[in-house]
Short mmCIF file of N, CA and C in Angstrom, two decimals:
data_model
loop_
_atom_site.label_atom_id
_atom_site.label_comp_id
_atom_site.label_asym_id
_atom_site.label_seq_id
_atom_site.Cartn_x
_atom_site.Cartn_y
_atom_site.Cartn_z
N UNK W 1 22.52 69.62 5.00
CA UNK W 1 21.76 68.79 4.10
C UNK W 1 21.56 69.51 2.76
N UNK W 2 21.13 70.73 2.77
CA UNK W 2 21.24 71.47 1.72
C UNK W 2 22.18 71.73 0.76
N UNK W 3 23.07 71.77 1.42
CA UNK W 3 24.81 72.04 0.92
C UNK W 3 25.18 70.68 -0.07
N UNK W 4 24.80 69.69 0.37
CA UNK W 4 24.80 68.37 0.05
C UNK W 4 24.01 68.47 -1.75
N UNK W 5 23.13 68.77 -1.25
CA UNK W 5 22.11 68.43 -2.78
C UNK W 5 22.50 69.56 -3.67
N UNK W 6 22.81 70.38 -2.97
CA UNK W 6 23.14 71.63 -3.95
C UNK W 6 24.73 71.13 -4.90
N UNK W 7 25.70 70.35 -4.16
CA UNK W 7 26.88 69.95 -4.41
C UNK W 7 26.48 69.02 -5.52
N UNK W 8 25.79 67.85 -5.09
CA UNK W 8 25.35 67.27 -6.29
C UNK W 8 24.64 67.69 -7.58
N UNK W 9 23.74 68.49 -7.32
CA UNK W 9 23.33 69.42 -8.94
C UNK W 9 24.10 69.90 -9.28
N UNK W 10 25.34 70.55 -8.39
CA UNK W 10 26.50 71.23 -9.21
C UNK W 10 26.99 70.11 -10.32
N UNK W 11 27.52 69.07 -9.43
CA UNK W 11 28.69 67.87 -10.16
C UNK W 11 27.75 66.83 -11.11
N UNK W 12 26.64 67.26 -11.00
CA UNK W 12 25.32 66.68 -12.07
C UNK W 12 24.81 67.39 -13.22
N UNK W 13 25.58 68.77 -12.99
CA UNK W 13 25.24 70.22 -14.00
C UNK W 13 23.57 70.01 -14.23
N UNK W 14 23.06 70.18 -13.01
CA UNK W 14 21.45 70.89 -12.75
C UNK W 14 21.67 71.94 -12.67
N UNK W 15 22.58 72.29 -12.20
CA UNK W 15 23.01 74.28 -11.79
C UNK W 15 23.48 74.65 -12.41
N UNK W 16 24.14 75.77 -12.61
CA UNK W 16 24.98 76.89 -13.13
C UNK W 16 25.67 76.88 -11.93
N UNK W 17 27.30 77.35 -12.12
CA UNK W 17 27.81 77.53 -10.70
C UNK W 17 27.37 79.06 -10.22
N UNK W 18 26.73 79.64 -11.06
CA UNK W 18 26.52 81.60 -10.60
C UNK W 18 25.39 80.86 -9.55
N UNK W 19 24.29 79.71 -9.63
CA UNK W 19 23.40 79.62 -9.46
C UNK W 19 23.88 78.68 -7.81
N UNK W 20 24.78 77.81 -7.94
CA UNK W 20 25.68 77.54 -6.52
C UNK W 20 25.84 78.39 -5.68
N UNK W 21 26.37 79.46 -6.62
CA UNK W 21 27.24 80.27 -5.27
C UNK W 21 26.09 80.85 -4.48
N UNK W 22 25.09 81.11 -5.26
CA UNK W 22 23.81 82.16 -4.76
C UNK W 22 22.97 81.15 -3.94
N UNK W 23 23.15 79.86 -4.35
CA UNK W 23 22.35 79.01 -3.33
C UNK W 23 23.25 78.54 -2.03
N UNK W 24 24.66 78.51 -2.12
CA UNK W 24 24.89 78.42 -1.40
C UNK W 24 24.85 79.62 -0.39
N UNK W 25 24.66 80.73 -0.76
CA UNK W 25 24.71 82.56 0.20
C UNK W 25 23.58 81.82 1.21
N UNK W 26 22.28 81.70 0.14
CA UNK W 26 21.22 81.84 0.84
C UNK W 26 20.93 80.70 1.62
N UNK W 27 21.68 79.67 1.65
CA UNK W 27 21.40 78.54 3.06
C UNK W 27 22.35 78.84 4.14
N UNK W 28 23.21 79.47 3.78
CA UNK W 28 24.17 80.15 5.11
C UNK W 28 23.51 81.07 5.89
N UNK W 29 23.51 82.33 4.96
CA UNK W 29 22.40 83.71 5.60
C UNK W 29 20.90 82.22 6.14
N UNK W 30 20.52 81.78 5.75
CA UNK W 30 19.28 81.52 6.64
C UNK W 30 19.71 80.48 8.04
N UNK W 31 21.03 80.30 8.01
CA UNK W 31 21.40 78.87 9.24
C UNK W 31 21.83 79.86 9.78
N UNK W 32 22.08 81.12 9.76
CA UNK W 32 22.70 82.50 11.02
C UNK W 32 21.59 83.18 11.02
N UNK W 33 20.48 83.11 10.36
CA UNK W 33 19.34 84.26 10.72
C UNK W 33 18.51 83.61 11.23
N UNK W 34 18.17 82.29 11.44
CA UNK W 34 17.15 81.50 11.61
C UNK W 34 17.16 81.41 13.02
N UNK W 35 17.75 81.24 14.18
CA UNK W 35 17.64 81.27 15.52
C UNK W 35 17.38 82.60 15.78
N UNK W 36 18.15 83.92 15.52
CA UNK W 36 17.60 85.11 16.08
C UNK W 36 16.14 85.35 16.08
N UNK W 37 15.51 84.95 14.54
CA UNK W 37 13.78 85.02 14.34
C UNK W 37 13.26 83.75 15.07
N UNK W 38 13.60 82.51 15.48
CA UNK W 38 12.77 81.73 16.22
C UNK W 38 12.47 82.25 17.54
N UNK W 39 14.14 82.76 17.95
CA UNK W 39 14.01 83.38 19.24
C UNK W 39 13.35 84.36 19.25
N UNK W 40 13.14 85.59 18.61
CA UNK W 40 12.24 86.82 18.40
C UNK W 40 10.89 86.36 18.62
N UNK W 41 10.73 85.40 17.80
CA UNK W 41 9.09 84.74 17.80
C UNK W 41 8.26 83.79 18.63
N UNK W 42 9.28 83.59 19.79
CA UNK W 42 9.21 82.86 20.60
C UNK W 42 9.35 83.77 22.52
N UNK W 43 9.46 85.12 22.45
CA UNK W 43 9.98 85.59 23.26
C UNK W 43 8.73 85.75 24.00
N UNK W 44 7.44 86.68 23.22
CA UNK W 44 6.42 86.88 24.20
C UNK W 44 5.90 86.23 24.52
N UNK W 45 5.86 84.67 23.95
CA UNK W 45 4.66 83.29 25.06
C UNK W 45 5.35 83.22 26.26
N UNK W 46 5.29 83.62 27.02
CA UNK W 46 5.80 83.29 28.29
C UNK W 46 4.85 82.74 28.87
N UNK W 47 3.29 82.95 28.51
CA UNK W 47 2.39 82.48 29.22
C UNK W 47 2.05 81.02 28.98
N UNK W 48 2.48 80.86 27.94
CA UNK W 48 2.64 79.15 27.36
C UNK W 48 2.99 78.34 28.14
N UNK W 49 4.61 79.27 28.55
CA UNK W 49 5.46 78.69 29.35
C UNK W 49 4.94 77.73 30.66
N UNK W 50 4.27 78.88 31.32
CA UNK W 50 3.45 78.81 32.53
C UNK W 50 2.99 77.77 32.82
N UNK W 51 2.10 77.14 31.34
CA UNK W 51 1.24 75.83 31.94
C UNK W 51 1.82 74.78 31.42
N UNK W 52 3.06 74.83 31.12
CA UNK W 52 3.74 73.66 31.11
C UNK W 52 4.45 72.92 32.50
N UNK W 53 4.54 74.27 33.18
CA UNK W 53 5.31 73.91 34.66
C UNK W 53 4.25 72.81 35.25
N UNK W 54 4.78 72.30 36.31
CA UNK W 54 3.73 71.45 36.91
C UNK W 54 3.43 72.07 38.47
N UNK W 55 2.33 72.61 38.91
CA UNK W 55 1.98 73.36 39.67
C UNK W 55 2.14 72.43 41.05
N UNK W 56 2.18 72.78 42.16
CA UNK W 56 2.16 72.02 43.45
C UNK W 56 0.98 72.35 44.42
#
């Protein structure tokens, strides 16, 4: 989605293309860094986990 709007400010000259390329780095680097930190930040609730189960 990003890639998208960014394409259009290019071909709309809102951007600079120096200013593309750098926006495009930084929505890549964040769509490959973004699961390792959800997962990181998500690792110690385990106890969350717990009361979601349904107990018997």
């Amino acid at each position: 989605m990003a890639l998208i709007i960014i394409q259009i400010g290019l071909a709309e000259k809102l951007i600079t293309s120096e200013a593309y390329s750098t926006l495009v780095i930084v929505v890549i680097l964040s769509t490959i860094i973004a699961p390792f930190i959800l997962k990181y930040s998500f690792k110690g609730d385990s106890d969350s986990r717990n009361l979601l189960e349904p107990s018997l």
